[in-house]
Short mmCIF file of C-alpha atoms in Angstrom, two decimals:
data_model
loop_
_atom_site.label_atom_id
_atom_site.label_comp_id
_atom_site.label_asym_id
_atom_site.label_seq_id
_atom_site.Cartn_x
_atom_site.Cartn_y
_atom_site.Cartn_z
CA UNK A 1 -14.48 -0.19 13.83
CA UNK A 2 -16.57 2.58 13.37
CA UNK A 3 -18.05 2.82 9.46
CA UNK A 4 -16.60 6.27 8.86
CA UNK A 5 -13.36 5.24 9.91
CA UNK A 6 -13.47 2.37 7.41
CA UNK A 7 -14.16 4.89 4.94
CA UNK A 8 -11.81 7.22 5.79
CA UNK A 9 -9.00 4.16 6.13
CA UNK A 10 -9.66 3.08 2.40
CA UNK A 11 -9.49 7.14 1.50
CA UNK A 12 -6.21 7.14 3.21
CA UNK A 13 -4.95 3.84 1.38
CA UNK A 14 -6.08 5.24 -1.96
CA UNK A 15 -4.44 8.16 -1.88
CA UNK A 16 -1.14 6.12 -0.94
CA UNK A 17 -1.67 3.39 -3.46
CA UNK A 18 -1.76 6.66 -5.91
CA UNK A 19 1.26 8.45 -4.69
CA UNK A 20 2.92 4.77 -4.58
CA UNK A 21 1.64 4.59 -8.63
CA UNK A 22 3.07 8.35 -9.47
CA UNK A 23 6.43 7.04 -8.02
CA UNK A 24 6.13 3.48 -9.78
CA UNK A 25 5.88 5.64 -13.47
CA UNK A 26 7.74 7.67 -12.36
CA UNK A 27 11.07 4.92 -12.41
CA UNK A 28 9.47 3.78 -15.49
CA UNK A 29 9.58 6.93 -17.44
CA UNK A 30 13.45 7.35 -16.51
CA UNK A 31 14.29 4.12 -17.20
CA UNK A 32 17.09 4.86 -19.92
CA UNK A 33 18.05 8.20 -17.50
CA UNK A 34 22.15 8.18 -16.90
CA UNK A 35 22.33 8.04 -13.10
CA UNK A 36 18.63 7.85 -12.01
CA UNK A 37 18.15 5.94 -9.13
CA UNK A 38 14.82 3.96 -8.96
CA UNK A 39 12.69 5.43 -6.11
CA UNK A 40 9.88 4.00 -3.46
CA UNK A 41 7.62 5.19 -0.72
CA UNK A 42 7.08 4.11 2.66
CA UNK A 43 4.84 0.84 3.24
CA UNK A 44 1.52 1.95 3.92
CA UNK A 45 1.65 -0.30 7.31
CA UNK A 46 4.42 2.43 8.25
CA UNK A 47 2.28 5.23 7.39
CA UNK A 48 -0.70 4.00 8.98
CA UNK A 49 1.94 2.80 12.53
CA UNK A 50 3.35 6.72 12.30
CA UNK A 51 -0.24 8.37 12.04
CA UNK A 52 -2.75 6.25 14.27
CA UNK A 53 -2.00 5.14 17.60
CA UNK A 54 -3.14 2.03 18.73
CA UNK A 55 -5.24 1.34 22.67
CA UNK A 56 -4.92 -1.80 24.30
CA UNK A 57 -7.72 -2.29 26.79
CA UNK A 58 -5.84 -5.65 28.23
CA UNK A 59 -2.03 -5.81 27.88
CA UNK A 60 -2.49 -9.41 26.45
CA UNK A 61 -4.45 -7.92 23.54
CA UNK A 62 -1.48 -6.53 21.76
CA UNK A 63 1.60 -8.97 21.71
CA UNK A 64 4.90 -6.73 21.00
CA UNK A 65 6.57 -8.35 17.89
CA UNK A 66 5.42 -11.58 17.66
CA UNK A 67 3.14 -12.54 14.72
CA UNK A 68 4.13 -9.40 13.11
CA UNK A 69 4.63 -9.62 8.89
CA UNK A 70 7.61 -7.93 7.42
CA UNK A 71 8.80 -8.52 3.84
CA UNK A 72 11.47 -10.99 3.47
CA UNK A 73 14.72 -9.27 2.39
CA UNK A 74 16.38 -12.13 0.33
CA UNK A 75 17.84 -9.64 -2.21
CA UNK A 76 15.78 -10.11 -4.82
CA UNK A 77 14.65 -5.97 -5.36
CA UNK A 78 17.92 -5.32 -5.44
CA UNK A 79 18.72 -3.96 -9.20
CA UNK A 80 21.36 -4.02 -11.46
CA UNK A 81 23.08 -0.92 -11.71
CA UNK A 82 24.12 -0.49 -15.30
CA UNK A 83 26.93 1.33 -16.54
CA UNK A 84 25.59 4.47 -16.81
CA UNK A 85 24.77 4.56 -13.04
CA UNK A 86 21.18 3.78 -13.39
CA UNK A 87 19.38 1.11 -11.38
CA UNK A 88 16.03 1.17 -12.44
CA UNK A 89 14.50 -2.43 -12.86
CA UNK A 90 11.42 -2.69 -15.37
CA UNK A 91 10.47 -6.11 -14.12
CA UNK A 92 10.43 -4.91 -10.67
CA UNK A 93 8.27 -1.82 -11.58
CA UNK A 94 6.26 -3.64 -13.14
CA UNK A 95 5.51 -6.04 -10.39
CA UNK A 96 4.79 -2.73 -8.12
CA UNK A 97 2.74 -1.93 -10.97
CA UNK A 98 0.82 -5.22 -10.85
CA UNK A 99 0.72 -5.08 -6.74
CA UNK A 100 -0.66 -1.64 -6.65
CA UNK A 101 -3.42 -2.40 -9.19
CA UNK A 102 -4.37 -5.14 -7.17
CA UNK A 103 -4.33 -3.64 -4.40
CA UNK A 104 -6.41 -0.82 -5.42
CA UNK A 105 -8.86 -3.12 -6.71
CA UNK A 106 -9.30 -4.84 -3.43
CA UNK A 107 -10.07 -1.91 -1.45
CA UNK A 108 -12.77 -1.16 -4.23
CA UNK A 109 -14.66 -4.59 -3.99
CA UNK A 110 -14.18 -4.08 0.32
CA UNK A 111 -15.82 -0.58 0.33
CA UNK A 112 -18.50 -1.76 -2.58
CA UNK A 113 -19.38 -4.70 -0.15
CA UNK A 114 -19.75 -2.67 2.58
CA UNK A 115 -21.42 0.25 1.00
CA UNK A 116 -24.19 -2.35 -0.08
CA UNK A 117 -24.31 -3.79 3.72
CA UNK A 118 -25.14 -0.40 5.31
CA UNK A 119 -27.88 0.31 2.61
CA UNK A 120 -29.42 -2.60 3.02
CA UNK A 121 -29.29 -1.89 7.03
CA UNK A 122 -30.78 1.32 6.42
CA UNK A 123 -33.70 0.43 3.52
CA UNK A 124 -35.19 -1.73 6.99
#
């Protein structure tokens, strides 16, 4: 990978994990709304899948479906829906939150890191 393209891959997540944030406090703030319905965003994996096609130089290289991750859907997102229609689930928000922040954090310490390694290339 290219260093520009790492850069511009951990632009590209940061601006999701900040749209994903806006949405996040978004739920939050409407918490006590009658009828909100908590909202999300598309998985980053799904944005990246929909906006950068992938080359296989031997067909071996990229297996179709197998070892792929997806979230387990055992029901536990799935929110109460209180009497006055809403649905929002503070825990849950607040997890996203959590994941988000973390997340964010990660690609900061990955681009530090690799900032460092290409000045030290360069300072030879």
């Amino acid at each position: 990978m290219q260093p520009m393209q790492l850069f511009d891959l951990a632009f590209r997540q940061n601006e999701w994990l900040a749209q994903r944030q806006s949405v996040i406090s978004s739920n939050v703030a409407n918490a006590n709304t009658p009828g909100y319905k908590a909202k999300d965003i598309e998985s980053f994996d799904d944005v990246m899948r929909k906006s950068v096609s992938m080359t296989a130089t031997d067909p071996q290289h990229l297996s179709s479906g197998i070892g792929t991750f997806r979230q387990a859907e055992d029901g536990s997102n799935d929110a109460e829906v209180l009497v006055s229609g809403n649905d929002v689930n503070l825990e849950q928000e607040f997890l996203k939150s959590n994941d988000v922040m973390r997340s964010y954090s990660m690609n900061t310490q990955i681009m530090r890191t690799f900032d460092r390694m290409l000045q030290s290339v360069t300072k030879a």
